[in-house]
Short mmCIF file of C-alpha atoms and ligand atoms in Angstrom, two decimals:
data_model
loop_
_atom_site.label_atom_id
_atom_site.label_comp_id
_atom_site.label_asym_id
_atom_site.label_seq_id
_atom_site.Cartn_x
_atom_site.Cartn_y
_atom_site.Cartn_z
CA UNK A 1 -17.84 -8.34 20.94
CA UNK A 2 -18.32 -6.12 17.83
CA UNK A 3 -18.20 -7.41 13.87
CA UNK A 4 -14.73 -7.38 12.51
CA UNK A 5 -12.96 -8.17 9.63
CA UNK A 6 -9.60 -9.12 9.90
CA UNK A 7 -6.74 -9.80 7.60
CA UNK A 8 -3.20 -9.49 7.32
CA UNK A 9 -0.94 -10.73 4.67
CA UNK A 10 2.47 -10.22 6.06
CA UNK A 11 4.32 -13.18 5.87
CA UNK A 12 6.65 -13.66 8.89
CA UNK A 13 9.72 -14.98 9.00
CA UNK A 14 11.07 -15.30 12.58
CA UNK A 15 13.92 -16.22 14.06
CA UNK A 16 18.32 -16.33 14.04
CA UNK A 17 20.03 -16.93 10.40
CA UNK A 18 16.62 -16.06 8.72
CA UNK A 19 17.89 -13.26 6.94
CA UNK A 20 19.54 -15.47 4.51
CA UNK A 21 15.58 -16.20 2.88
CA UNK A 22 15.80 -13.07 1.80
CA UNK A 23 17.09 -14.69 -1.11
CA UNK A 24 13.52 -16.67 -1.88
CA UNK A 25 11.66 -14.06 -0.39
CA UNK A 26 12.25 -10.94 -3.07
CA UNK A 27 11.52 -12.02 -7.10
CA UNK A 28 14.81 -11.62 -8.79
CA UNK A 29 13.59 -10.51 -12.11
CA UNK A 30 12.56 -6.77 -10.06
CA UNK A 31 15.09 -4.11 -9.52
CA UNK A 32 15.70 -4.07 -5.21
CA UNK A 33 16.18 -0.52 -3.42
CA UNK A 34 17.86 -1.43 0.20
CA UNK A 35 16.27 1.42 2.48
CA UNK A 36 17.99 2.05 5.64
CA UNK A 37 19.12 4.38 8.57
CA UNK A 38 21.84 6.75 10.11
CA UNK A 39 24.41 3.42 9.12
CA UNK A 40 23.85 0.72 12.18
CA UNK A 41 23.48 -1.48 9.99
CA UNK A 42 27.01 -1.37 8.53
CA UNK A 43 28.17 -1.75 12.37
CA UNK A 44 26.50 -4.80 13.64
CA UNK A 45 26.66 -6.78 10.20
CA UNK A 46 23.42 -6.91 9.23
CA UNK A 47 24.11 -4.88 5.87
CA UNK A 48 26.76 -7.79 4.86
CA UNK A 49 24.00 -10.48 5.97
CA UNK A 50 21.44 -8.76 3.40
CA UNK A 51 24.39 -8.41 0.74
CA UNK A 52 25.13 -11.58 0.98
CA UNK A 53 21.63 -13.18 0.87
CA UNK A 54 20.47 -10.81 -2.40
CA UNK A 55 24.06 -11.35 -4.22
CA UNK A 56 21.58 -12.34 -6.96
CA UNK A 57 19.99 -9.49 -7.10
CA UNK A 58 20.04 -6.42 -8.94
CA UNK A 59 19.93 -3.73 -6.29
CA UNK A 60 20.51 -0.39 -5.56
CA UNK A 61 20.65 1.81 -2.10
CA UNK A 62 19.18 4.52 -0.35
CA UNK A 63 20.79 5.43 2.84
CA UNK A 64 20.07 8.11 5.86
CA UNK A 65 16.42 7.75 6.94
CA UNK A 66 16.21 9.57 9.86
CA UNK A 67 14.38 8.59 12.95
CA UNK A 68 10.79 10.83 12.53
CA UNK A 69 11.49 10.04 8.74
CA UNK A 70 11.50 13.23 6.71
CA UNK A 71 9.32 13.73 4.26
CA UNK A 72 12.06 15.72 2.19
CA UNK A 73 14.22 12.53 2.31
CA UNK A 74 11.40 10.45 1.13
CA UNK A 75 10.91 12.17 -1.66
CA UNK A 76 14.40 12.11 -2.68
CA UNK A 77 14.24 8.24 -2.08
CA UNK A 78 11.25 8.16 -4.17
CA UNK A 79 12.64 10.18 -7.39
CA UNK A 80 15.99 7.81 -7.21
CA UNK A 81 13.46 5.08 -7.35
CA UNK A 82 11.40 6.02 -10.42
CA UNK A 83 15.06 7.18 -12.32
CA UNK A 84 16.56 3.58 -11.76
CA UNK A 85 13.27 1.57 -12.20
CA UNK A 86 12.89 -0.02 -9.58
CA UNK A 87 10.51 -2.78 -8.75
CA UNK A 88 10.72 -3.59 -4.92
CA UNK A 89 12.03 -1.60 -1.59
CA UNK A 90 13.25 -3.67 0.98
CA UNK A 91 13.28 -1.29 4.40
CA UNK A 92 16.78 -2.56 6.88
CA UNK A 93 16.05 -1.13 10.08
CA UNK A 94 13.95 0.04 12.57
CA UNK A 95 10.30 1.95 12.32
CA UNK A 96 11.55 5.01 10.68
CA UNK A 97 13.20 2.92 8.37
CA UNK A 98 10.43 1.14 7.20
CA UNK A 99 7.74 4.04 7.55
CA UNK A 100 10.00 5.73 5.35
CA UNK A 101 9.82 2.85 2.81
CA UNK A 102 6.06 2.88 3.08
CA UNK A 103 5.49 6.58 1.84
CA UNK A 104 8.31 5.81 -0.74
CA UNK A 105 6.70 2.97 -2.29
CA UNK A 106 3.59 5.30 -2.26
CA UNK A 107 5.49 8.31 -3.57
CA UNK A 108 7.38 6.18 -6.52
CA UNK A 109 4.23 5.49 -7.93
CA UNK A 110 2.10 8.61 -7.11
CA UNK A 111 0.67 10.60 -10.28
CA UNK A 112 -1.54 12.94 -8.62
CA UNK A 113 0.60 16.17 -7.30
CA UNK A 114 2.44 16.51 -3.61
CA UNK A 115 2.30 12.96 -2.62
CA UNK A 116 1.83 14.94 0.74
CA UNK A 117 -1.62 15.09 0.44
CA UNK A 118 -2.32 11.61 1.69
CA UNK A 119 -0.35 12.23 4.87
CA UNK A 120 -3.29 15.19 4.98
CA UNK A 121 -6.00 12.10 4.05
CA UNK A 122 -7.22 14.78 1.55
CA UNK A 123 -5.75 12.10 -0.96
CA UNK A 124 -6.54 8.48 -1.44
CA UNK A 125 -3.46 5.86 -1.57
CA UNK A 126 -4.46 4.32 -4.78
CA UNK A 127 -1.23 2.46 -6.24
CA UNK A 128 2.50 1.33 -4.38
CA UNK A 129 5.53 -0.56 -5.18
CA UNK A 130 5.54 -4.02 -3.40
CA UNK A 131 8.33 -3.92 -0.22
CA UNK A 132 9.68 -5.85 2.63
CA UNK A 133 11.48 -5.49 5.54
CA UNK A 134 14.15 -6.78 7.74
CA UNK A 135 13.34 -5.38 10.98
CA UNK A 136 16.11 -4.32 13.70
CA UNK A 137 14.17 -2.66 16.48
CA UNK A 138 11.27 -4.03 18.41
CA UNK A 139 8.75 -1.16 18.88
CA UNK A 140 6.48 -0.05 16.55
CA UNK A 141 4.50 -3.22 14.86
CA UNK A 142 5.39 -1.18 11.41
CA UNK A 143 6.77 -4.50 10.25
CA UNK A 144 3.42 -6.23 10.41
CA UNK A 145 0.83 -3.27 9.98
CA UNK A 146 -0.16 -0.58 7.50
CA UNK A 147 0.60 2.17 9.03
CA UNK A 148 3.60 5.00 8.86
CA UNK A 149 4.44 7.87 10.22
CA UNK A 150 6.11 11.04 8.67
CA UNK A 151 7.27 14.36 9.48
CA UNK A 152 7.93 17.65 7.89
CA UNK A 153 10.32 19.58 8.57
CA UNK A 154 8.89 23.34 6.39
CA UNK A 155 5.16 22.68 8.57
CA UNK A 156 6.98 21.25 11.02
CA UNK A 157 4.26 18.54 11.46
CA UNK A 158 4.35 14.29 12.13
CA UNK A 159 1.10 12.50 10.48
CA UNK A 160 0.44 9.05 10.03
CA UNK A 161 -1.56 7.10 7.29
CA UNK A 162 -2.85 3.74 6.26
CA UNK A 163 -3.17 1.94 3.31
CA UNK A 164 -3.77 -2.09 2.56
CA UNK A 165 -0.98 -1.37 -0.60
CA UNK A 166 1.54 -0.93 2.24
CA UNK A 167 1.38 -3.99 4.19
CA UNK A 168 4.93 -5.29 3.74
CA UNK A 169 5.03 -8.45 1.63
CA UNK A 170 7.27 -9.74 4.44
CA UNK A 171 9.63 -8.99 7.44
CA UNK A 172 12.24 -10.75 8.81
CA UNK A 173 12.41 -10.86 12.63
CA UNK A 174 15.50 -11.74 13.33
CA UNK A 175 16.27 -11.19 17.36
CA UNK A 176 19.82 -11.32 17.12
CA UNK A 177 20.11 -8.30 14.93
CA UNK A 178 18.53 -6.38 18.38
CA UNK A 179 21.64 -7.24 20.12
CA UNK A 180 23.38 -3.93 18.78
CA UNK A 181 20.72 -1.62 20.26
CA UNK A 182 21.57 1.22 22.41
CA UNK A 183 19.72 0.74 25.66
CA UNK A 184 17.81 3.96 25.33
CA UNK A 185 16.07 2.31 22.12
CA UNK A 186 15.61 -1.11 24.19
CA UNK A 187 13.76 0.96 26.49
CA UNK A 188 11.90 3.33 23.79
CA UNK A 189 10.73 0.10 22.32
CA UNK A 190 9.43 -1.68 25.77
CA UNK A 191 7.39 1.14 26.19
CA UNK A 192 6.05 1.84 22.84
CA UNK A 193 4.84 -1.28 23.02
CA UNK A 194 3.20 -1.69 25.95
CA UNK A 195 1.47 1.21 25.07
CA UNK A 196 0.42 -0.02 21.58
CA UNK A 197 -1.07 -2.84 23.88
CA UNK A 198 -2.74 -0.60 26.30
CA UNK A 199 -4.23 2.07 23.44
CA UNK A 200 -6.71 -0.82 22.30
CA UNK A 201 -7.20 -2.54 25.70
CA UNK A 202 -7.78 0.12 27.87
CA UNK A 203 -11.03 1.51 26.83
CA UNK A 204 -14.20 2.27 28.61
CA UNK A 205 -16.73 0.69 26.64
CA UNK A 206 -17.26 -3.02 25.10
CA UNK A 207 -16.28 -6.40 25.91
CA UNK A 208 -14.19 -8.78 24.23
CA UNK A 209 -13.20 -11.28 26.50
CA UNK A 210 -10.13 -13.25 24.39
CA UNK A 211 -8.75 -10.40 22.92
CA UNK A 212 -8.31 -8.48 26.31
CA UNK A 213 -6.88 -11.78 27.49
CA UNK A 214 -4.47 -11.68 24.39
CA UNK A 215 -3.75 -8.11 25.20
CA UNK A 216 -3.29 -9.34 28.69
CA UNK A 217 -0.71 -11.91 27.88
CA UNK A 218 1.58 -9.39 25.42
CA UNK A 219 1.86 -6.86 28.90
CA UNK A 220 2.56 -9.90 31.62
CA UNK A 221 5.16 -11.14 28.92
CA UNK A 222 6.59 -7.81 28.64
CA UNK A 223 6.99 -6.97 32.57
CA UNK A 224 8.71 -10.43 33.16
CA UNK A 225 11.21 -9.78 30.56
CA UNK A 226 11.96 -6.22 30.86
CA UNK A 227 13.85 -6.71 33.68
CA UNK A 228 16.07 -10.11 31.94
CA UNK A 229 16.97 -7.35 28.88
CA UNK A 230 18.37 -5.05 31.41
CA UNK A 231 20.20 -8.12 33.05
CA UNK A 232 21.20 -10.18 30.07
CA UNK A 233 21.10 -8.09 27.05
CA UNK A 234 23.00 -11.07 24.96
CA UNK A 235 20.01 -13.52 25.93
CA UNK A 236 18.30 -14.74 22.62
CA UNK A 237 15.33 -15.95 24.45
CA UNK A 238 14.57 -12.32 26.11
CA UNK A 239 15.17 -10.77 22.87
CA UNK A 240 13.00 -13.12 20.94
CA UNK A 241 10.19 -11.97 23.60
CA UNK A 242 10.49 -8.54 22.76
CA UNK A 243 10.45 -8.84 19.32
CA UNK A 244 7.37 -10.80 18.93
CA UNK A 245 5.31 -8.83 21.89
CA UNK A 246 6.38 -5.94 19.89
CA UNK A 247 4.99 -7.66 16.15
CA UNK A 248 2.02 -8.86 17.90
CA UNK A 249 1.16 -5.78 19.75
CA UNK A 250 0.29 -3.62 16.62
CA UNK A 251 -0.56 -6.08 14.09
CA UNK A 252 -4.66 -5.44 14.20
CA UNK A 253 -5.37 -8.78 16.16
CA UNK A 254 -5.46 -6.95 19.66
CA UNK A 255 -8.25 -4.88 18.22
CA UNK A 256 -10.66 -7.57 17.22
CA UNK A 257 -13.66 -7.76 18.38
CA UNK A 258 -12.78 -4.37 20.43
CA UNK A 259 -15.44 -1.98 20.37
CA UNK A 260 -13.52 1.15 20.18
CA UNK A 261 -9.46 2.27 20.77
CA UNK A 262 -8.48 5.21 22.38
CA UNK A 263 -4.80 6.21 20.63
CA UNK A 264 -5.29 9.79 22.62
CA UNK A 265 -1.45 8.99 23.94
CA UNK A 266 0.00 8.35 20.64
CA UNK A 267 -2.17 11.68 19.14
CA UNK A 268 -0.34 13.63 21.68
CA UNK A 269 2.53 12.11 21.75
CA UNK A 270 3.38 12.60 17.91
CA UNK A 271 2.92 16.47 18.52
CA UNK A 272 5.62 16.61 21.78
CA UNK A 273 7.56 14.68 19.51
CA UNK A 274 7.34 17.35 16.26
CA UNK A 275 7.67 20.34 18.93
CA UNK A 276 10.65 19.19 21.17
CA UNK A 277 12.04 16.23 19.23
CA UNK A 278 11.81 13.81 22.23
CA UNK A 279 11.99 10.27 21.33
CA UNK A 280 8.51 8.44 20.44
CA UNK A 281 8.34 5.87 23.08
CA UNK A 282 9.30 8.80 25.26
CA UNK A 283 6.66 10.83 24.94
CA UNK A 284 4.09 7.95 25.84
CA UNK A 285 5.41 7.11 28.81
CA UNK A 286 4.67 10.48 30.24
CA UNK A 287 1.16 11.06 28.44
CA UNK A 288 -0.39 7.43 29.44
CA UNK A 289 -0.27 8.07 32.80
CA UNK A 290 -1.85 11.09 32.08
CA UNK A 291 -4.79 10.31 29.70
CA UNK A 292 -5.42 7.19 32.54
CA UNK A 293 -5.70 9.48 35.31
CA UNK A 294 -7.55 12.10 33.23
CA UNK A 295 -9.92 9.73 32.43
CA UNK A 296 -10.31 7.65 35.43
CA UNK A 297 -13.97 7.78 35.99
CA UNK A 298 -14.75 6.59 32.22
CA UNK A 299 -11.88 3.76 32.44
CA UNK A 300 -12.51 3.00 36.11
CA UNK A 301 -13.68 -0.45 35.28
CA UNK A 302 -11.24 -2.16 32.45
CA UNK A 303 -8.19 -0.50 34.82
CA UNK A 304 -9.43 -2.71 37.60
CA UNK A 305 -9.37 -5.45 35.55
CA UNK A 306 -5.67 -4.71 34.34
CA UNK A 307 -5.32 -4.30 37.80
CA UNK A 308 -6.20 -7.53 39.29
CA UNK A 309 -4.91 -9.61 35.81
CA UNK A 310 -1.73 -8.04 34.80
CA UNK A 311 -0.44 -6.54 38.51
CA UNK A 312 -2.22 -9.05 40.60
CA UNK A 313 -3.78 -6.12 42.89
CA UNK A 314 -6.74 -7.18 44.28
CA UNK A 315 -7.53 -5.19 47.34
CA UNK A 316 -9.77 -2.35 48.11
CA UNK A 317 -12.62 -0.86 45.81
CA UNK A 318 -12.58 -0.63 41.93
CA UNK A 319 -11.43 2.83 42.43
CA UNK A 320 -8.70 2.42 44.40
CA UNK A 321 -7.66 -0.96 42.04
CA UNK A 322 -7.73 1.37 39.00
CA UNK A 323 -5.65 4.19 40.44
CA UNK A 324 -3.34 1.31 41.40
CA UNK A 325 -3.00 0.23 37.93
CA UNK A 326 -1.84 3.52 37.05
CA UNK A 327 0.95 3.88 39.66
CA UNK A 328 1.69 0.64 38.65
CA UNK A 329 2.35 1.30 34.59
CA UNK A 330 4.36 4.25 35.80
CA UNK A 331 6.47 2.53 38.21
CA UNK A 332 7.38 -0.10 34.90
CA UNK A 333 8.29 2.79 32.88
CA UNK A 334 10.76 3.90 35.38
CA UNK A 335 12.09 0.55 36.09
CA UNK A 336 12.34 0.27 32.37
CA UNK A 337 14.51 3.34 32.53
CA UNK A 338 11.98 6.34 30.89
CA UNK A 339 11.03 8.79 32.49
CA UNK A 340 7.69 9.87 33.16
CA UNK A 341 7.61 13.82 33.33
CA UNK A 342 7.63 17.02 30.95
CA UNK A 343 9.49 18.58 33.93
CA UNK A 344 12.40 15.55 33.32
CA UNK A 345 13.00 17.51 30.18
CA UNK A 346 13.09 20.79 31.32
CA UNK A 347 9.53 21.49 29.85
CA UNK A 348 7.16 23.66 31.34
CA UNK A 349 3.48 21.68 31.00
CA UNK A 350 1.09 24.29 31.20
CA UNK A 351 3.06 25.74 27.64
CA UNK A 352 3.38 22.14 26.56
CA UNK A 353 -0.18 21.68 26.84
CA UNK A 354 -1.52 24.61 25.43
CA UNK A 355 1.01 24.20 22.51
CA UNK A 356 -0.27 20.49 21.88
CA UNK A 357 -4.09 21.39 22.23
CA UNK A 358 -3.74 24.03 19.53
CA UNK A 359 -2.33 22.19 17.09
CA UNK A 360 -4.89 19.49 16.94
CA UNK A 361 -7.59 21.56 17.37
CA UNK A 362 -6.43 23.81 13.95
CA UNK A 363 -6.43 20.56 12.58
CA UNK A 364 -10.28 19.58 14.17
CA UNK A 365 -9.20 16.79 15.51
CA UNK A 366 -10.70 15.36 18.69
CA UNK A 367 -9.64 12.23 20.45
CA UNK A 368 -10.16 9.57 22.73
CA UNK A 369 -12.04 6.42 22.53
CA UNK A 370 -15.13 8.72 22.49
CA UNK A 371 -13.63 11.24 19.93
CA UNK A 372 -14.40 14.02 22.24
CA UNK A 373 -11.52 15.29 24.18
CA UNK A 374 -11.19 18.79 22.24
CA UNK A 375 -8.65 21.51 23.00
CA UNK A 376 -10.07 22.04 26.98
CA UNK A 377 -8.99 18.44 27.71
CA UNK A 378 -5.83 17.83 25.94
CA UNK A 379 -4.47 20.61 27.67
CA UNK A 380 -5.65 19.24 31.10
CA UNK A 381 -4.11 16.29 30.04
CA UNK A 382 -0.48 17.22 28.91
CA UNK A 383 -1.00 19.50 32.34
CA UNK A 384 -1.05 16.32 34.27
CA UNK A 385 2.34 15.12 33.01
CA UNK A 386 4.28 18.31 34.82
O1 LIG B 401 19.28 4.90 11.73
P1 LIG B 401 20.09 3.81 12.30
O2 LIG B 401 21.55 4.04 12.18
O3 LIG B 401 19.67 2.45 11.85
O4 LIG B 401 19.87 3.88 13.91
C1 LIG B 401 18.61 3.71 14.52
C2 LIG B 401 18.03 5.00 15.07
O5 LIG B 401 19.04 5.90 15.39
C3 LIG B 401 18.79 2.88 15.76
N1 LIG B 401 18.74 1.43 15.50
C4 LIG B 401 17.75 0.71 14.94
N2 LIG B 401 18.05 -0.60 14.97
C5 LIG B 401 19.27 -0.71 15.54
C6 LIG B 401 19.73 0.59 15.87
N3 LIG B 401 20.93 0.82 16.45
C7 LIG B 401 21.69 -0.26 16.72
N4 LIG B 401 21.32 -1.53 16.46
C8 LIG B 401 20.11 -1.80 15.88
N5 LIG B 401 19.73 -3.06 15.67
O6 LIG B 401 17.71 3.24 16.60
C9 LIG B 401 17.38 4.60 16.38
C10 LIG B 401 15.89 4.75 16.37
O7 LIG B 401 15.32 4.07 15.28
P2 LIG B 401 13.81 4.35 14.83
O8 LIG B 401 13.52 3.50 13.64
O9 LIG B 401 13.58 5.81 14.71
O10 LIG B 401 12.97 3.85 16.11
P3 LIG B 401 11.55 3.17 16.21
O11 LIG B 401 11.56 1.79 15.68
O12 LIG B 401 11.15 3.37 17.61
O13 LIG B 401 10.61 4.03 15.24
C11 LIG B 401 10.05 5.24 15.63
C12 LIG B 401 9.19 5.82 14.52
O14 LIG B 401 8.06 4.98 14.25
C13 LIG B 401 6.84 5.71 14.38
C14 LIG B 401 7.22 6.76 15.41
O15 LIG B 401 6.30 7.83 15.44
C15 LIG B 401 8.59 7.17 14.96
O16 LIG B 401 8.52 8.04 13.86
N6 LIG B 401 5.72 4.83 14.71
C16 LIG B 401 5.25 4.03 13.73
C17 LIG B 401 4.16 3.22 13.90
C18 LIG B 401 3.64 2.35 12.82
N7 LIG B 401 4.16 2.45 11.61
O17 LIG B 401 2.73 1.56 13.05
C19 LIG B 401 3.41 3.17 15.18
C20 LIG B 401 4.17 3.79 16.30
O18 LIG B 401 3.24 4.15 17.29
C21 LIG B 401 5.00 4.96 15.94
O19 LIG B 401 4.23 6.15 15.87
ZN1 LIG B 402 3.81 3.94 19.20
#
């Protein structure tokens, strides 16, 4: 196990009817900005929930976050913001939604130029507005982590960064609000995070026996109730599950102790996602697979321990377990309902991959757990996925 320091400060507040807190949960002497999406919200009553519960309040409202939140609409956010003074952002939806609000509480308060220079890291994140969140889709951890993600639409690019000053102050996890949910974004969200789970467990080096147990315990939870979601989408219990696997799978405590992360699927995946606008948990489910089998000899020994813990496969030799393990994470995408191929999008691989490997590499990044899969590999990689 390697040193670690570990804290997060975002107060959770779990369960049905728990939007009404709200109430206690955001001062009342602060100007609120309600930050939300394309307008689910308004359909499945959880805009009317957070009305009612800041009635108090003084608030005001920014609407239309895409998902892949836009810079350009950020900054728009940002300058209503500073005009109307306000004093706390509370995001209302899923992880655009609240990646969104983290750049805007950033952006509010930034004095030094294009805000977009952080997004770059050629800028430090040195001041934000305190925000919140009422979270409606399980997928990304965003509600309990500081990252976010943003794109651009004139450079065409989608960069993350992190900064302690955006931990939310709080989110509400309510699973009922996840009822409304198109079944694609069930899905997307299964898969995100089971790959936010496998990005920190499945590495070739270190050992760090209860945290790859924890890790463990998020993916057995989430095979035995993807299947209940598809069968009983109204069941609070199922959709409780989700939620918290979700929360817990990107919240930092599945990489204590860890000696190193690999995040070369979600690296990729964020530049299929900028070049053919295919859904983020979509774009994992075909590169995993890939990376895994890529990388096979490195990995050879954690996969046969996913193997043997999480599948229950325990015959023939390592080998053989860990390209079981593989088939095996593919297999649950597809009964999850994603699919698994560039070719299931009509997109040629070889292009794909040559595409995806130049971009990073004019950027000089390299990645892996090692940091040293460069342009040669990626392209191998993204090749695999055909
Ligand atoms: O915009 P609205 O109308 O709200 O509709 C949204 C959107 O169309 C809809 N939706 C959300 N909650 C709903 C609902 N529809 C009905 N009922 C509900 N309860 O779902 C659609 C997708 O929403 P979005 O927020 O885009 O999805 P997700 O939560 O998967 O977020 C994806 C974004 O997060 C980034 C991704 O790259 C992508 O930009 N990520 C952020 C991370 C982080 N901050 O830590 C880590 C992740 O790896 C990821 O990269
Ligand atoms: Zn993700």
């Amino acid at each position: 196990m390697t040193n670690f320091t570990y804290y997060n400060p975002v107060k959770i507040v779990f369960g049905k009817g728990m939007i009404a807190e709200l109430k206690e949960l955001i001062p009342s002497d602060v100007k609120v900005m309600l930050i939300y999406g394309g307008g689910s919200i308004k359909k499945n009553g959880v805009y009317d929930q957070v009305r009612r519960a800041l009635s108090g309040h003084a608030l005001t409202e920014f609407g239309g976050i895409g998902p892949n939140p836009r810079y350009e609409t950020c900054m728009n956010a940002a300058a209503q913001a500073k005009a109307e003074g306000v004093g706390f952002l509370l995001a209302v939806g899923g992880g655009s939604v609240l990646d969104a609000t983290k750049f805007i509480a950033v952006a509010t308060v930034y004095d030094a130029g294009d805000p977009w220079g952080i997004m770059e890291g050629r800028k430090p994140v040195k001041a934000a507005l305190p925000l919140g969140s009422v979270l409606t889709l399980p997928a990304t951890g965003s509600e309990m982590n500081t990252f976010a993600v943003i794109s651009r639409d004139s450079t065409n690019e989608k960069l993350a960064f992190s900064s302690p000053l955006i931990a939310p102050r709080f989110s509400v996890l309510d699973p009922e609000t996840t009822y409304s949910l198109p079944t694609k974004q069930v899905e997307n969200g299964i898969v995100d995070t089971f790959v936010h789970v496998m990005e920190q467990y499945m590495c070739a080096v270190g050992s760090a026996p209860l945290t790859e147990r924890q890790a463990e315990a998020v993916l057995q939870t989430l095979i035995e109730e993807a299947p209940k979601v598809r069968q009983h989408p109204d069941d609070y219990d199922v959709r409780a599950n989700l939620m918290w696997c979700a929360t817990t799978a990107l919240n930092g405590s599945l990489g204590c102790g860890v000696e190193a992360q690999d995040w070369a699927t979600h690296m990729i995946g964020h530049e299929l996602t900028a070049l053919y606008g295919i859904d983020h948990g979509r774009t994992l489910a075909m590169i995993m697979p890939a990376v895994h089998r890529h990388q096979l000899a490195r990995k050879q020994a954690r996969l046969a321990q996913c193997a043997a813990r999480v599948w229950g496969l325990m015959q023939g030799d390592e080998e053989a377990r860990a390209a079981q393990a593989i088939d095996k994470m593919e297999s649950f995408f597809h009964s999850v309902g994603v699919p698994t191929r560039l070719s299931d999008y009509g997109i040629d691989a070889v292009e794909a991959g040559h595409q995806v490997a130049s971009r990073l590499a004019k950027r000089g990044i390299k990645i892996g757990e090692f940091g040293d899969l460069g342009e040669k590999e990626v392209r191998e990689i993204v090749a695999l996925a055909k």
